[in-house]
Amino acid sequence: LHKISKEEAAYKMCRVKKVTRGPKGTPYAITHDGRTLRYPDPDVKVNDTVRVDVSTGKMLDYAKFEAGNAVMISGGNNMGRVGVIQHRERHPGSF
């Protein structure tokens, strides 16, 4: 285990699951842990990662899910592996 500093404990990384508009056209994003972020940056799309301030619940920063970005696998048999996104496979109509 490694210790988390006070600066690291002040934020959380969240994966965006859905971006849509609410009542009166208010844009919002839903994260993997159920948080709702109102008025996210217009560049934030599904599968991007956002850095959320734990105390205020506001979005601080974001990282795009695109080729060339560094990633760490968070589930499955390859959990913990670090790499770079080469390409993204899409399977429309399946699963």
PDB file of C-alpha atoms in Angstrom:
ATOM      1  CA  LEU A   1       0.000   0.000   0.000  1.00  0.00           C
ATOM      2  CA  HIS A   2       1.044   3.565  -0.439  1.00  0.00           C
ATOM      3  CA  LYS A   3       0.038   6.626   1.523  1.00  0.00           C
ATOM      4  CA  ILE A   4      -2.238   9.281   0.029  1.00  0.00           C
ATOM      5  CA  SER A   5      -1.265  12.899   0.645  1.00  0.00           C
ATOM      6  CA  LYS A   6      -3.772  15.558   1.679  1.00  0.00           C
ATOM      7  CA  GLU A   7      -3.698  17.010  -1.849  1.00  0.00           C
ATOM      8  CA  GLU A   8      -4.566  13.629  -3.402  1.00  0.00           C
ATOM      9  CA  ALA A   9      -7.294  12.969  -0.819  1.00  0.00           C
ATOM     10  CA  ALA A  10      -9.104  16.180  -1.861  1.00  0.00           C
ATOM     11  CA  TYR A  11     -10.201  14.819  -5.266  1.00  0.00           C
ATOM     12  CA  LYS A  12     -11.534  11.665  -6.904  1.00  0.00           C
ATOM     13  CA  MET A  13     -11.244  10.351 -10.459  1.00  0.00           C
ATOM     14  CA  CYS A  14     -14.632   9.470 -11.986  1.00  0.00           C
ATOM     15  CA  ARG A  15     -15.572   7.907 -15.333  1.00  0.00           C
ATOM     16  CA  VAL A  16     -18.378   9.643 -17.250  1.00  0.00           C
ATOM     17  CA  LYS A  17     -21.190   7.213 -18.101  1.00  0.00           C
ATOM     18  CA  LYS A  18     -23.806   9.559 -19.588  1.00  0.00           C
ATOM     19  CA  VAL A  19     -24.007  13.169 -20.795  1.00  0.00           C
ATOM     20  CA  THR A  20     -27.451  14.632 -21.404  1.00  0.00           C
ATOM     21  CA  ARG A  21     -29.701  17.630 -20.818  1.00  0.00           C
ATOM     22  CA  GLY A  22     -32.154  18.004 -17.962  1.00  0.00           C
ATOM     23  CA  PRO A  23     -35.101  20.310 -17.356  1.00  0.00           C
ATOM     24  CA  LYS A  24     -34.920  23.642 -19.188  1.00  0.00           C
ATOM     25  CA  GLY A  25     -31.919  22.372 -21.199  1.00  0.00           C
ATOM     26  CA  THR A  26     -29.486  22.183 -18.287  1.00  0.00           C
ATOM     27  CA  PRO A  27     -26.529  20.004 -19.362  1.00  0.00           C
ATOM     28  CA  TYR A  28     -25.286  17.423 -16.883  1.00  0.00           C
ATOM     29  CA  ALA A  29     -23.039  14.379 -16.741  1.00  0.00           C
ATOM     30  CA  ILE A  30     -23.499  11.174 -14.707  1.00  0.00           C
ATOM     31  CA  THR A  31     -20.369   9.414 -13.403  1.00  0.00           C
ATOM     32  CA  HIS A  32     -19.704   5.745 -12.668  1.00  0.00           C
ATOM     33  CA  ASP A  33     -20.401   6.220  -8.950  1.00  0.00           C
ATOM     34  CA  GLY A  34     -23.716   8.026  -9.439  1.00  0.00           C
ATOM     35  CA  ARG A  35     -22.552  11.620  -9.082  1.00  0.00           C
ATOM     36  CA  THR A  36     -24.319  14.248 -11.166  1.00  0.00           C
ATOM     37  CA  LEU A  37     -22.139  17.060 -12.490  1.00  0.00           C
ATOM     38  CA  ARG A  38     -24.172  20.054 -13.631  1.00  0.00           C
ATOM     39  CA  TYR A  39     -22.781  22.261 -16.409  1.00  0.00           C
ATOM     40  CA  PRO A  40     -19.762  20.086 -17.321  1.00  0.00           C
ATOM     41  CA  ASP A  41     -17.231  21.290 -19.868  1.00  0.00           C
ATOM     42  CA  PRO A  42     -18.758  20.944 -23.378  1.00  0.00           C
ATOM     43  CA  ASP A  43     -15.750  18.821 -24.465  1.00  0.00           C
ATOM     44  CA  VAL A  44     -16.522  16.110 -21.862  1.00  0.00           C
ATOM     45  CA  LYS A  45     -18.049  13.038 -23.526  1.00  0.00           C
ATOM     46  CA  VAL A  46     -18.951   9.487 -22.458  1.00  0.00           C
ATOM     47  CA  ASN A  47     -15.958   7.377 -21.238  1.00  0.00           C
ATOM     48  CA  ASP A  48     -13.853  10.451 -20.399  1.00  0.00           C
ATOM     49  CA  THR A  49     -12.375  10.706 -16.912  1.00  0.00           C
ATOM     50  CA  VAL A  50     -13.098  13.754 -14.763  1.00  0.00           C
ATOM     51  CA  ARG A  51     -11.370  14.883 -11.589  1.00  0.00           C
ATOM     52  CA  VAL A  52     -14.017  15.783  -8.993  1.00  0.00           C
ATOM     53  CA  ASP A  53     -13.400  17.839  -5.847  1.00  0.00           C
ATOM     54  CA  VAL A  54     -14.689  15.710  -2.961  1.00  0.00           C
ATOM     55  CA  SER A  55     -15.718  18.611  -0.708  1.00  0.00           C
ATOM     56  CA  THR A  56     -17.656  20.664  -3.303  1.00  0.00           C
ATOM     57  CA  GLY A  57     -18.589  18.001  -5.872  1.00  0.00           C
ATOM     58  CA  LYS A  58     -17.416  20.269  -8.709  1.00  0.00           C
ATOM     59  CA  MET A  59     -15.411  19.113 -11.729  1.00  0.00           C
ATOM     60  CA  LEU A  60     -11.783  20.295 -11.604  1.00  0.00           C
ATOM     61  CA  ASP A  61     -10.272  18.767 -14.741  1.00  0.00           C
ATOM     62  CA  TYR A  62     -10.846  16.049 -17.322  1.00  0.00           C
ATOM     63  CA  ALA A  63      -8.911  13.577 -19.492  1.00  0.00           C
ATOM     64  CA  LYS A  64     -10.196  12.419 -22.875  1.00  0.00           C
ATOM     65  CA  PHE A  65     -10.596   8.722 -23.746  1.00  0.00           C
ATOM     66  CA  GLU A  66      -8.705   8.759 -27.051  1.00  0.00           C
ATOM     67  CA  ALA A  67      -5.717   7.156 -28.748  1.00  0.00           C
ATOM     68  CA  GLY A  68      -2.345   8.216 -27.340  1.00  0.00           C
ATOM     69  CA  ASN A  69      -3.434   8.755 -23.726  1.00  0.00           C
ATOM     70  CA  ALA A  70      -1.974   6.745 -20.850  1.00  0.00           C
ATOM     71  CA  VAL A  71      -4.379   4.376 -19.072  1.00  0.00           C
ATOM     72  CA  MET A  72      -4.461   1.978 -16.141  1.00  0.00           C
ATOM     73  CA  ILE A  73      -6.718  -1.087 -16.229  1.00  0.00           C
ATOM     74  CA  SER A  74      -9.090  -1.028 -13.242  1.00  0.00           C
ATOM     75  CA  GLY A  75     -10.858  -4.391 -13.550  1.00  0.00           C
ATOM     76  CA  GLY A  76     -10.492  -7.950 -14.825  1.00  0.00           C
ATOM     77  CA  ASN A  77      -7.475 -10.219 -15.183  1.00  0.00           C
ATOM     78  CA  ASN A  78      -5.252  -7.359 -16.390  1.00  0.00           C
ATOM     79  CA  MET A  79      -6.064  -5.070 -13.440  1.00  0.00           C
ATOM     80  CA  GLY A  80      -3.178  -2.755 -12.561  1.00  0.00           C
ATOM     81  CA  ARG A  81      -1.510  -2.828 -15.964  1.00  0.00           C
ATOM     82  CA  VAL A  82      -0.496   0.547 -17.387  1.00  0.00           C
ATOM     83  CA  GLY A  83      -0.335   1.313 -21.092  1.00  0.00           C
ATOM     84  CA  VAL A  84      -1.186   3.678 -23.921  1.00  0.00           C
ATOM     85  CA  ILE A  85      -4.427   3.534 -25.915  1.00  0.00           C
ATOM     86  CA  GLN A  86      -3.551   2.402 -29.458  1.00  0.00           C
ATOM     87  CA  HIS A  87      -7.030   2.197 -30.963  1.00  0.00           C
ATOM     88  CA  ARG A  88     -10.600   1.715 -29.869  1.00  0.00           C
ATOM     89  CA  GLU A  89     -12.733  -1.186 -31.066  1.00  0.00           C
ATOM     90  CA  ARG A  90     -16.443  -0.613 -31.462  1.00  0.00           C
ATOM     91  CA  HIS A  91     -19.017  -3.333 -31.978  1.00  0.00           C
ATOM     92  CA  PRO A  92     -22.309  -1.651 -32.890  1.00  0.00           C
ATOM     93  CA  GLY A  93     -25.341  -3.847 -32.436  1.00  0.00           C
ATOM     94  CA  SER A  94     -23.626  -6.465 -30.304  1.00  0.00           C
ATOM     95  CA  PHE A  95     -23.643  -7.127 -26.557  1.00  0.00           C
TER      96      PHE A  95
END
